[in-house]
Amino acid sequence: GAAISHCLDNVGIQYIETYVTKLASKLRQKLQSMHNVTVYHHDISTTEQPQQCGIVTFFVHSLHPETIKEQMMMSTIIDNETDDNTDNTDADNNNYNNNNNDSPFSSDDDISIANHRFELSVVPRTSTPIDSAKTGIGDLVRASLSYTNTMEEVDIFCSKLQTIISQNNKD
């Protein structure tokens, strides 16, 4: 459809690969710096340059992955309600919005990406039995990045995750 045409004709596969790799690298670095968070990724390349994609899996040692997913989704719902009731012309008011960003899109593009979020899912231990057996870790959280995400969204995501971790560790 239109999204694929826009991607191929206006953005380019090479740009998307490079950009998503940068986003994922930043997310991995930020997650690795958080207390009680372990990032899981095994390089699949045979070259000196590691091949990493835009899918980042991680585990928070104090929280079940489903709890993280639910609380991040709830945070997004609250942001959407706030966004619906505010003037979004100022980038500082755009929690997770892409109006003023480093994404290849502008707010005038035919493809609307306002309020775009990371795709979060839970990877059950049964879908990675070999890795799960080696690591002893059960379910994981998977963050899937897209070329429509921004560096700012990585920062916001990590900030929200850190808040969720901190709030749950107080209980």
mmCIF file of C-alpha atoms in Angstrom:
data_model
loop_
_atom_site.group_PDB
_atom_site.id
_atom_site.type_symbol
_atom_site.label_atom_id
_atom_site.label_comp_id
_atom_site.label_asym_id
_atom_site.label_seq_id
_atom_site.Cartn_x
_atom_site.Cartn_y
_atom_site.Cartn_z
ATOM 1 C CA GLY A 1 0.000 0.000 0.000
ATOM 2 C CA ALA A 2 0.808 3.641 0.443
ATOM 3 C CA ALA A 3 3.157 3.099 3.375
ATOM 4 C CA ILE A 4 5.349 0.676 1.434
ATOM 5 C CA SER A 5 5.401 2.950 -1.618
ATOM 6 C CA HIS A 6 6.367 5.925 0.545
ATOM 7 C CA CYS A 7 9.090 3.855 2.184
ATOM 8 C CA LEU A 8 10.589 2.620 -1.073
ATOM 9 C CA ASP A 9 10.155 5.801 -3.124
ATOM 10 C CA ASN A 10 10.868 8.526 -0.557
ATOM 11 C CA VAL A 11 12.857 7.063 2.318
ATOM 12 C CA GLY A 12 14.913 4.160 0.998
ATOM 13 C CA ILE A 13 15.806 0.784 2.433
ATOM 14 C CA GLN A 14 19.435 1.703 3.219
ATOM 15 C CA TYR A 15 18.353 4.783 5.175
ATOM 16 C CA ILE A 16 15.772 2.756 7.096
ATOM 17 C CA GLU A 17 18.316 0.071 8.008
ATOM 18 C CA THR A 18 20.884 2.621 9.176
ATOM 19 C CA TYR A 19 18.367 4.733 11.076
ATOM 20 C CA VAL A 20 16.617 1.832 12.844
ATOM 21 C CA THR A 21 20.023 0.379 13.782
ATOM 22 C CA LYS A 22 20.944 3.725 15.408
ATOM 23 C CA LEU A 23 17.635 3.851 17.278
ATOM 24 C CA ALA A 24 18.066 0.291 18.531
ATOM 25 C CA SER A 25 21.670 0.910 19.542
ATOM 26 C CA LYS A 26 20.615 3.917 21.601
ATOM 27 C CA LEU A 27 17.792 1.922 23.205
ATOM 28 C CA ARG A 28 20.148 -0.961 24.066
ATOM 29 C CA GLN A 29 22.689 1.435 25.601
ATOM 30 C CA LYS A 30 20.065 3.196 27.698
ATOM 31 C CA LEU A 31 18.497 -0.081 28.859
ATOM 32 C CA GLN A 32 21.901 -1.535 29.755
ATOM 33 C CA SER A 33 22.569 1.463 31.984
ATOM 34 C CA MET A 34 19.407 0.813 34.035
ATOM 35 C CA HIS A 35 19.640 -1.062 37.319
ATOM 36 C CA ASN A 36 18.127 -4.584 37.203
ATOM 37 C CA VAL A 37 17.610 -4.512 33.419
ATOM 38 C CA THR A 38 19.292 -7.100 31.209
ATOM 39 C CA VAL A 39 19.295 -6.733 27.431
ATOM 40 C CA TYR A 40 19.245 -9.942 25.402
ATOM 41 C CA HIS A 41 20.676 -9.956 21.931
ATOM 42 C CA HIS A 42 23.062 -12.298 20.219
ATOM 43 C CA ASP A 43 24.877 -10.946 17.178
ATOM 44 C CA ILE A 44 24.201 -13.029 14.100
ATOM 45 C CA SER A 45 26.982 -11.614 11.963
ATOM 46 C CA THR A 46 30.244 -13.235 11.081
ATOM 47 C CA THR A 47 31.946 -9.918 10.378
ATOM 48 C CA GLU A 48 33.696 -7.564 12.775
ATOM 49 C CA GLN A 49 30.634 -5.281 12.620
ATOM 50 C CA PRO A 50 27.810 -6.755 14.723
ATOM 51 C CA GLN A 51 24.468 -7.122 12.949
ATOM 52 C CA GLN A 52 21.717 -5.814 15.181
ATOM 53 C CA CYS A 53 18.162 -5.135 14.164
ATOM 54 C CA GLY A 54 15.394 -2.907 15.473
ATOM 55 C CA ILE A 55 14.017 -5.565 17.804
ATOM 56 C CA VAL A 56 15.321 -5.200 21.345
ATOM 57 C CA THR A 57 14.504 -7.815 23.974
ATOM 58 C CA PHE A 58 15.087 -7.205 27.650
ATOM 59 C CA PHE A 59 14.222 -8.407 31.130
ATOM 60 C CA VAL A 60 13.603 -6.356 34.263
ATOM 61 C CA HIS A 61 14.591 -8.497 37.223
ATOM 62 C CA SER A 62 11.980 -7.033 39.576
ATOM 63 C CA LEU A 63 8.934 -7.100 37.251
ATOM 64 C CA HIS A 64 7.079 -9.589 35.101
ATOM 65 C CA PRO A 65 7.229 -8.668 31.377
ATOM 66 C CA GLU A 66 3.424 -8.553 31.109
ATOM 67 C CA THR A 67 3.345 -5.978 33.937
ATOM 68 C CA ILE A 68 5.848 -3.806 32.083
ATOM 69 C CA LYS A 69 3.858 -4.043 28.857
ATOM 70 C CA GLU A 70 0.557 -3.215 30.598
ATOM 71 C CA GLN A 71 1.991 -0.269 32.526
ATOM 72 C CA MET A 72 3.740 1.144 29.453
ATOM 73 C CA MET A 73 0.475 0.839 27.514
ATOM 74 C CA MET A 74 -1.396 2.567 30.342
ATOM 75 C CA SER A 75 1.187 5.350 30.278
ATOM 76 C CA THR A 76 0.565 5.718 26.534
ATOM 77 C CA ILE A 77 -3.215 5.913 27.060
ATOM 78 C CA ILE A 78 -2.721 8.681 29.611
ATOM 79 C CA ASP A 79 -0.428 10.513 27.155
ATOM 80 C CA ASN A 80 -3.044 10.223 24.405
ATOM 81 C CA GLU A 81 -5.742 11.659 26.659
ATOM 82 C CA THR A 82 -3.411 14.506 27.571
ATOM 83 C CA ASP A 83 -2.483 15.064 23.923
ATOM 84 C CA ASP A 84 -6.157 15.187 22.922
ATOM 85 C CA ASN A 85 -6.772 18.002 25.398
ATOM 86 C CA THR A 86 -3.727 20.159 24.645
ATOM 87 C CA ASP A 87 -2.383 22.263 21.811
ATOM 88 C CA ASN A 88 0.283 20.099 20.191
ATOM 89 C CA THR A 89 2.038 22.856 18.259
ATOM 90 C CA ASP A 90 4.940 22.947 20.747
ATOM 91 C CA ALA A 91 7.296 19.959 20.567
ATOM 92 C CA ASP A 92 7.697 20.016 24.371
ATOM 93 C CA ASN A 93 4.010 19.157 24.721
ATOM 94 C CA ASN A 94 4.271 16.162 22.411
ATOM 95 C CA ASN A 95 5.049 13.193 24.586
ATOM 96 C CA TYR A 96 5.922 10.479 22.078
ATOM 97 C CA ASN A 97 4.685 12.579 19.106
ATOM 98 C CA ASN A 98 6.677 13.008 15.912
ATOM 99 C CA ASN A 99 5.880 16.605 14.997
ATOM 100 C CA ASN A 100 9.402 18.001 15.443
ATOM 101 C CA ASN A 101 11.891 15.171 15.210
ATOM 102 C CA ASP A 102 14.619 13.292 13.436
ATOM 103 C CA SER A 103 12.306 10.847 11.678
ATOM 104 C CA PRO A 104 12.196 10.937 7.866
ATOM 105 C CA PHE A 105 8.627 12.235 8.059
ATOM 106 C CA SER A 106 7.244 15.691 8.626
ATOM 107 C CA SER A 107 3.827 16.463 10.048
ATOM 108 C CA ASP A 108 2.673 17.271 6.491
ATOM 109 C CA ASP A 109 3.321 13.777 5.125
ATOM 110 C CA ASP A 110 0.464 11.834 3.573
ATOM 111 C CA ILE A 111 1.072 9.040 6.085
ATOM 112 C CA SER A 112 -0.075 10.197 9.502
ATOM 113 C CA ILE A 113 2.298 9.083 12.242
ATOM 114 C CA ALA A 114 1.231 11.381 15.074
ATOM 115 C CA ASN A 115 1.267 9.565 18.412
ATOM 116 C CA HIS A 116 3.332 6.682 16.985
ATOM 117 C CA ARG A 117 4.641 4.423 19.734
ATOM 118 C CA PHE A 118 7.023 1.510 20.087
ATOM 119 C CA GLU A 119 5.433 -1.827 19.520
ATOM 120 C CA LEU A 120 5.783 -3.764 22.783
ATOM 121 C CA SER A 121 5.140 -7.449 23.191
ATOM 122 C CA VAL A 122 6.006 -10.264 25.548
ATOM 123 C CA VAL A 123 8.200 -13.036 24.187
ATOM 124 C CA PRO A 124 7.197 -16.236 25.985
ATOM 125 C CA ARG A 125 9.989 -18.501 27.145
ATOM 126 C CA THR A 126 8.486 -21.235 24.943
ATOM 127 C CA SER A 127 9.229 -19.258 21.774
ATOM 128 C CA THR A 128 12.959 -19.209 22.581
ATOM 129 C CA PRO A 129 13.528 -22.555 24.338
ATOM 130 C CA ILE A 130 17.268 -22.813 23.594
ATOM 131 C CA ASP A 131 18.053 -19.271 24.791
ATOM 132 C CA SER A 132 15.704 -19.654 27.763
ATOM 133 C CA ALA A 133 17.443 -22.863 28.790
ATOM 134 C CA LYS A 134 20.879 -21.190 28.546
ATOM 135 C CA THR A 135 19.930 -17.990 30.394
ATOM 136 C CA GLY A 136 17.419 -19.368 32.872
ATOM 137 C CA ILE A 137 15.221 -16.361 32.152
ATOM 138 C CA GLY A 138 11.554 -16.785 31.392
ATOM 139 C CA ASP A 139 9.455 -14.385 29.366
ATOM 140 C CA LEU A 140 11.069 -11.235 27.927
ATOM 141 C CA VAL A 141 9.837 -7.821 26.817
ATOM 142 C CA ARG A 142 10.297 -7.049 23.118
ATOM 143 C CA ALA A 143 10.454 -3.477 21.870
ATOM 144 C CA SER A 144 10.159 -3.268 18.086
ATOM 145 C CA LEU A 145 11.450 -0.059 16.557
ATOM 146 C CA SER A 146 10.444 1.467 13.255
ATOM 147 C CA TYR A 147 11.841 4.113 10.963
ATOM 148 C CA THR A 148 8.939 6.289 12.078
ATOM 149 C CA ASN A 149 10.256 6.348 15.654
ATOM 150 C CA THR A 150 12.551 9.107 16.866
ATOM 151 C CA MET A 151 15.561 9.397 19.150
ATOM 152 C CA GLU A 152 13.361 11.470 21.459
ATOM 153 C CA GLU A 153 10.922 8.563 21.691
ATOM 154 C CA VAL A 154 13.771 6.300 22.829
ATOM 155 C CA ASP A 155 14.514 8.785 25.621
ATOM 156 C CA ILE A 156 10.845 9.049 26.595
ATOM 157 C CA PHE A 157 10.399 5.268 26.506
ATOM 158 C CA CYS A 158 13.393 4.744 28.808
ATOM 159 C CA SER A 159 12.281 7.492 31.150
ATOM 160 C CA LYS A 160 8.819 5.946 31.442
ATOM 161 C CA LEU A 161 10.283 2.495 31.944
ATOM 162 C CA GLN A 162 12.590 3.801 34.677
ATOM 163 C CA THR A 163 9.595 5.428 36.386
ATOM 164 C CA ILE A 164 7.642 2.158 36.245
ATOM 165 C CA ILE A 165 10.596 0.223 37.671
ATOM 166 C CA SER A 166 11.061 2.768 40.469
ATOM 167 C CA GLN A 167 7.365 2.862 41.358
ATOM 168 C CA ASN A 168 7.108 -0.924 41.486
ATOM 169 C CA ASN A 169 10.256 -1.277 43.595
ATOM 170 C CA LYS A 170 8.676 0.992 46.249
ATOM 171 C CA ASP A 171 5.756 -1.411 46.701
#
